[in-house]
């Protein structure tokens, strides 16, 4: 193996490591919902090729307001679905749409795009 081959291999491994980090670690960092007036919990979520944050830690038994702002025109993310709460909404581009759900018990409550391709979840504790 000459120096160029070694360099190409190193760059390749570096890219693989970066991709693995991006998909499995970076997006998995959970955010915590902020508490506001009364019992409310709120969180702002940006929709662009996915949900950011995609994992949100909330307190069980209190209403959670999720403010979704879709910053892309891709049809994939134009709908948001909360199957466990039977809720869905359209997300117009560059507008903030608020959904309120109450995870009654600790557990994981998933949300996804209308085609079930993009995923996120509430982690109720
Ligand atoms: Cu989709």
PDB file of C-alpha atoms and ligand atoms in Angstrom:
ATOM      1  CA  UNK A   1       0.000   0.000   0.000  1.00  0.00           C
ATOM      2  CA  UNK A   2       1.504   3.315  -1.022  1.00  0.00           C
ATOM      3  CA  UNK A   3       0.991   6.667   0.650  1.00  0.00           C
ATOM      4  CA  UNK A   4      -1.900   7.709  -1.607  1.00  0.00           C
ATOM      5  CA  UNK A   5      -3.801   4.456  -1.022  1.00  0.00           C
ATOM      6  CA  UNK A   6      -3.271   4.827   2.695  1.00  0.00           C
ATOM      7  CA  UNK A   7      -4.533   8.399   2.569  1.00  0.00           C
ATOM      8  CA  UNK A   8      -7.632   7.415   0.556  1.00  0.00           C
ATOM      9  CA  UNK A   9      -8.378   4.647   3.054  1.00  0.00           C
ATOM     10  CA  UNK A  10      -7.977   6.997   5.985  1.00  0.00           C
ATOM     11  CA  UNK A  11     -10.312   9.544   4.389  1.00  0.00           C
ATOM     12  CA  UNK A  12     -12.811   6.744   3.695  1.00  0.00           C
ATOM     13  CA  UNK A  13     -12.760   5.557   7.300  1.00  0.00           C
ATOM     14  CA  UNK A  14     -13.044   9.141   8.492  1.00  0.00           C
ATOM     15  CA  UNK A  15     -16.164   9.670   6.361  1.00  0.00           C
ATOM     16  CA  UNK A  16     -17.707   6.425   7.585  1.00  0.00           C
ATOM     17  CA  UNK A  17     -17.054   7.432  11.185  1.00  0.00           C
ATOM     18  CA  UNK A  18     -18.614  10.855  10.554  1.00  0.00           C
ATOM     19  CA  UNK A  19     -21.716   9.302   8.948  1.00  0.00           C
ATOM     20  CA  UNK A  20     -22.130   6.791  11.769  1.00  0.00           C
ATOM     21  CA  UNK A  21     -21.788   9.574  14.302  1.00  0.00           C
ATOM     22  CA  UNK A  22     -24.326  11.737  12.457  1.00  0.00           C
ATOM     23  CA  UNK A  23     -26.973   9.032  12.150  1.00  0.00           C
ATOM     24  CA  UNK A  24     -26.625   7.195  15.411  1.00  0.00           C
ATOM     25  CA  UNK A  25     -25.280   9.684  17.897  1.00  0.00           C
ATOM     26  CA  UNK A  26     -25.838  13.281  16.887  1.00  0.00           C
ATOM     27  CA  UNK A  27     -29.552  12.880  16.148  1.00  0.00           C
ATOM     28  CA  UNK A  28     -30.051  10.778  19.236  1.00  0.00           C
ATOM     29  CA  UNK A  29     -29.193  13.560  21.610  1.00  0.00           C
ATOM     30  CA  UNK A  30     -32.405  14.131  23.500  1.00  0.00           C
ATOM     31  CA  UNK A  31     -33.607  17.625  24.301  1.00  0.00           C
ATOM     32  CA  UNK A  32     -35.688  18.408  27.355  1.00  0.00           C
ATOM     33  CA  UNK A  33     -38.979  20.262  26.965  1.00  0.00           C
ATOM     34  CA  UNK A  34     -39.082  23.610  28.760  1.00  0.00           C
ATOM     35  CA  UNK A  35     -41.698  24.240  31.428  1.00  0.00           C
ATOM     36  CA  UNK A  36     -43.908  27.241  30.924  1.00  0.00           C
ATOM     37  CA  UNK A  37     -47.000  28.680  32.585  1.00  0.00           C
ATOM     38  CA  UNK A  38     -49.024  26.237  34.626  1.00  0.00           C
ATOM     39  CA  UNK A  39     -48.437  22.613  33.817  1.00  0.00           C
ATOM     40  CA  UNK A  40     -47.369  23.184  30.239  1.00  0.00           C
ATOM     41  CA  UNK A  41     -44.236  21.860  28.629  1.00  0.00           C
ATOM     42  CA  UNK A  42     -43.094  23.289  25.331  1.00  0.00           C
ATOM     43  CA  UNK A  43     -40.561  22.472  22.704  1.00  0.00           C
ATOM     44  CA  UNK A  44     -39.619  23.993  19.336  1.00  0.00           C
ATOM     45  CA  UNK A  45     -38.888  21.480  16.598  1.00  0.00           C
ATOM     46  CA  UNK A  46     -37.345  22.332  13.245  1.00  0.00           C
ATOM     47  CA  UNK A  47     -38.361  20.084  10.360  1.00  0.00           C
ATOM     48  CA  UNK A  48     -35.692  19.841   7.696  1.00  0.00           C
ATOM     49  CA  UNK A  49     -34.732  16.408   6.432  1.00  0.00           C
ATOM     50  CA  UNK A  50     -35.753  15.130   9.857  1.00  0.00           C
ATOM     51  CA  UNK A  51     -36.809  16.499  13.222  1.00  0.00           C
ATOM     52  CA  UNK A  52     -34.500  18.587  15.316  1.00  0.00           C
ATOM     53  CA  UNK A  53     -34.590  17.723  18.124  1.00  0.00           C
ATOM     54  CA  UNK A  54     -35.890  14.262  17.263  1.00  0.00           C
ATOM     55  CA  UNK A  55     -35.992  13.039  20.864  1.00  0.00           C
ATOM     56  CA  UNK A  56     -37.587  15.113  23.551  1.00  0.00           C
ATOM     57  CA  UNK A  57     -37.677  14.257  27.209  1.00  0.00           C
ATOM     58  CA  UNK A  58     -40.944  15.311  28.857  1.00  0.00           C
ATOM     59  CA  UNK A  59     -42.717  14.751  32.153  1.00  0.00           C
ATOM     60  CA  UNK A  60     -45.502  12.192  32.009  1.00  0.00           C
ATOM     61  CA  UNK A  61     -49.011  13.378  32.873  1.00  0.00           C
ATOM     62  CA  UNK A  62     -48.552  16.983  31.741  1.00  0.00           C
ATOM     63  CA  UNK A  63     -49.575  18.507  28.421  1.00  0.00           C
ATOM     64  CA  UNK A  64     -46.795  19.033  25.892  1.00  0.00           C
ATOM     65  CA  UNK A  65     -46.994  21.688  23.203  1.00  0.00           C
ATOM     66  CA  UNK A  66     -44.840  20.939  20.203  1.00  0.00           C
ATOM     67  CA  UNK A  67     -44.158  23.857  17.911  1.00  0.00           C
ATOM     68  CA  UNK A  68     -43.162  22.462  14.530  1.00  0.00           C
ATOM     69  CA  UNK A  69     -41.546  24.764  11.966  1.00  0.00           C
ATOM     70  CA  UNK A  70     -40.964  23.147   8.595  1.00  0.00           C
ATOM     71  CA  UNK A  71     -38.045  24.718   6.792  1.00  0.00           C
ATOM     72  CA  UNK A  72     -38.085  22.802   3.531  1.00  0.00           C
ATOM     73  CA  UNK A  73     -40.419  22.192   0.626  1.00  0.00           C
ATOM     74  CA  UNK A  74     -39.921  18.417   0.443  1.00  0.00           C
ATOM     75  CA  UNK A  75     -43.334  16.740   0.334  1.00  0.00           C
ATOM     76  CA  UNK A  76     -42.073  14.032   2.675  1.00  0.00           C
ATOM     77  CA  UNK A  77     -42.333  16.146   5.789  1.00  0.00           C
ATOM     78  CA  UNK A  78     -45.522  18.045   4.993  1.00  0.00           C
ATOM     79  CA  UNK A  79     -47.538  15.954   7.399  1.00  0.00           C
ATOM     80  CA  UNK A  80     -46.833  15.044  11.008  1.00  0.00           C
ATOM     81  CA  UNK A  81     -48.487  12.052  12.655  1.00  0.00           C
ATOM     82  CA  UNK A  82     -48.759  11.024  16.299  1.00  0.00           C
ATOM     83  CA  UNK A  83     -50.201   7.509  16.024  1.00  0.00           C
ATOM     84  CA  UNK A  84     -50.516   6.895  19.771  1.00  0.00           C
ATOM     85  CA  UNK A  85     -52.544  10.080  20.191  1.00  0.00           C
ATOM     86  CA  UNK A  86     -54.512   9.738  16.947  1.00  0.00           C
ATOM     87  CA  UNK A  87     -53.324  13.164  15.845  1.00  0.00           C
ATOM     88  CA  UNK A  88     -52.022  14.447  12.556  1.00  0.00           C
ATOM     89  CA  UNK A  89     -51.444  17.880  11.084  1.00  0.00           C
ATOM     90  CA  UNK A  90     -50.218  19.567   7.937  1.00  0.00           C
ATOM     91  CA  UNK A  91     -47.010  21.537   8.235  1.00  0.00           C
ATOM     92  CA  UNK A  92     -46.959  24.420   5.763  1.00  0.00           C
ATOM     93  CA  UNK A  93     -43.505  25.638   4.827  1.00  0.00           C
ATOM     94  CA  UNK A  94     -41.987  28.287   7.098  1.00  0.00           C
ATOM     95  CA  UNK A  95     -44.950  28.440   9.433  1.00  0.00           C
ATOM     96  CA  UNK A  96     -45.122  27.225  12.981  1.00  0.00           C
ATOM     97  CA  UNK A  97     -47.811  24.659  13.715  1.00  0.00           C
ATOM     98  CA  UNK A  98     -48.504  23.747  17.325  1.00  0.00           C
ATOM     99  CA  UNK A  99     -49.733  20.343  18.415  1.00  0.00           C
ATOM    100  CA  UNK A 100     -50.642  19.502  21.969  1.00  0.00           C
ATOM    101  CA  UNK A 101     -50.512  16.007  23.401  1.00  0.00           C
ATOM    102  CA  UNK A 102     -50.464  14.611  26.916  1.00  0.00           C
ATOM    103  CA  UNK A 103     -48.394  11.482  27.480  1.00  0.00           C
ATOM    104  CA  UNK A 104     -50.265  10.106  30.477  1.00  0.00           C
ATOM    105  CA  UNK A 105     -47.795   7.399  31.421  1.00  0.00           C
ATOM    106  CA  UNK A 106     -44.008   7.158  31.258  1.00  0.00           C
ATOM    107  CA  UNK A 107     -42.878   5.610  27.998  1.00  0.00           C
ATOM    108  CA  UNK A 108     -42.001   6.468  24.445  1.00  0.00           C
ATOM    109  CA  UNK A 109     -44.421   8.224  22.140  1.00  0.00           C
ATOM    110  CA  UNK A 110     -43.363   8.323  18.536  1.00  0.00           C
ATOM    111  CA  UNK A 111     -44.144  10.776  15.795  1.00  0.00           C
ATOM    112  CA  UNK A 112     -43.407  10.507  12.098  1.00  0.00           C
ATOM    113  CA  UNK A 113     -44.056  12.038   8.722  1.00  0.00           C
ATOM    114  CA  UNK A 114     -47.165  10.966   6.802  1.00  0.00           C
ATOM    115  CA  UNK A 115     -45.185   8.228   5.022  1.00  0.00           C
ATOM    116  CA  UNK A 116     -43.559   6.995   8.213  1.00  0.00           C
ATOM    117  CA  UNK A 117     -40.055   7.815   6.962  1.00  0.00           C
ATOM    118  CA  UNK A 118     -38.915  10.547   9.322  1.00  0.00           C
ATOM    119  CA  UNK A 119     -39.106   9.696  12.993  1.00  0.00           C
ATOM    120  CA  UNK A 120     -38.980  11.375  16.331  1.00  0.00           C
ATOM    121  CA  UNK A 121     -40.230  10.600  19.812  1.00  0.00           C
ATOM    122  CA  UNK A 122     -41.273  11.962  23.130  1.00  0.00           C
ATOM    123  CA  UNK A 123     -39.664  10.202  26.050  1.00  0.00           C
ATOM    124  CA  UNK A 124     -42.032  10.623  28.971  1.00  0.00           C
ATOM    125  CA  UNK A 125     -40.578  10.135  32.454  1.00  0.00           C
TER     126      UNK A 125
HETATM  127 CU1  LIG B   1     -42.115  11.162   4.551  1.00  0.00          CU
END
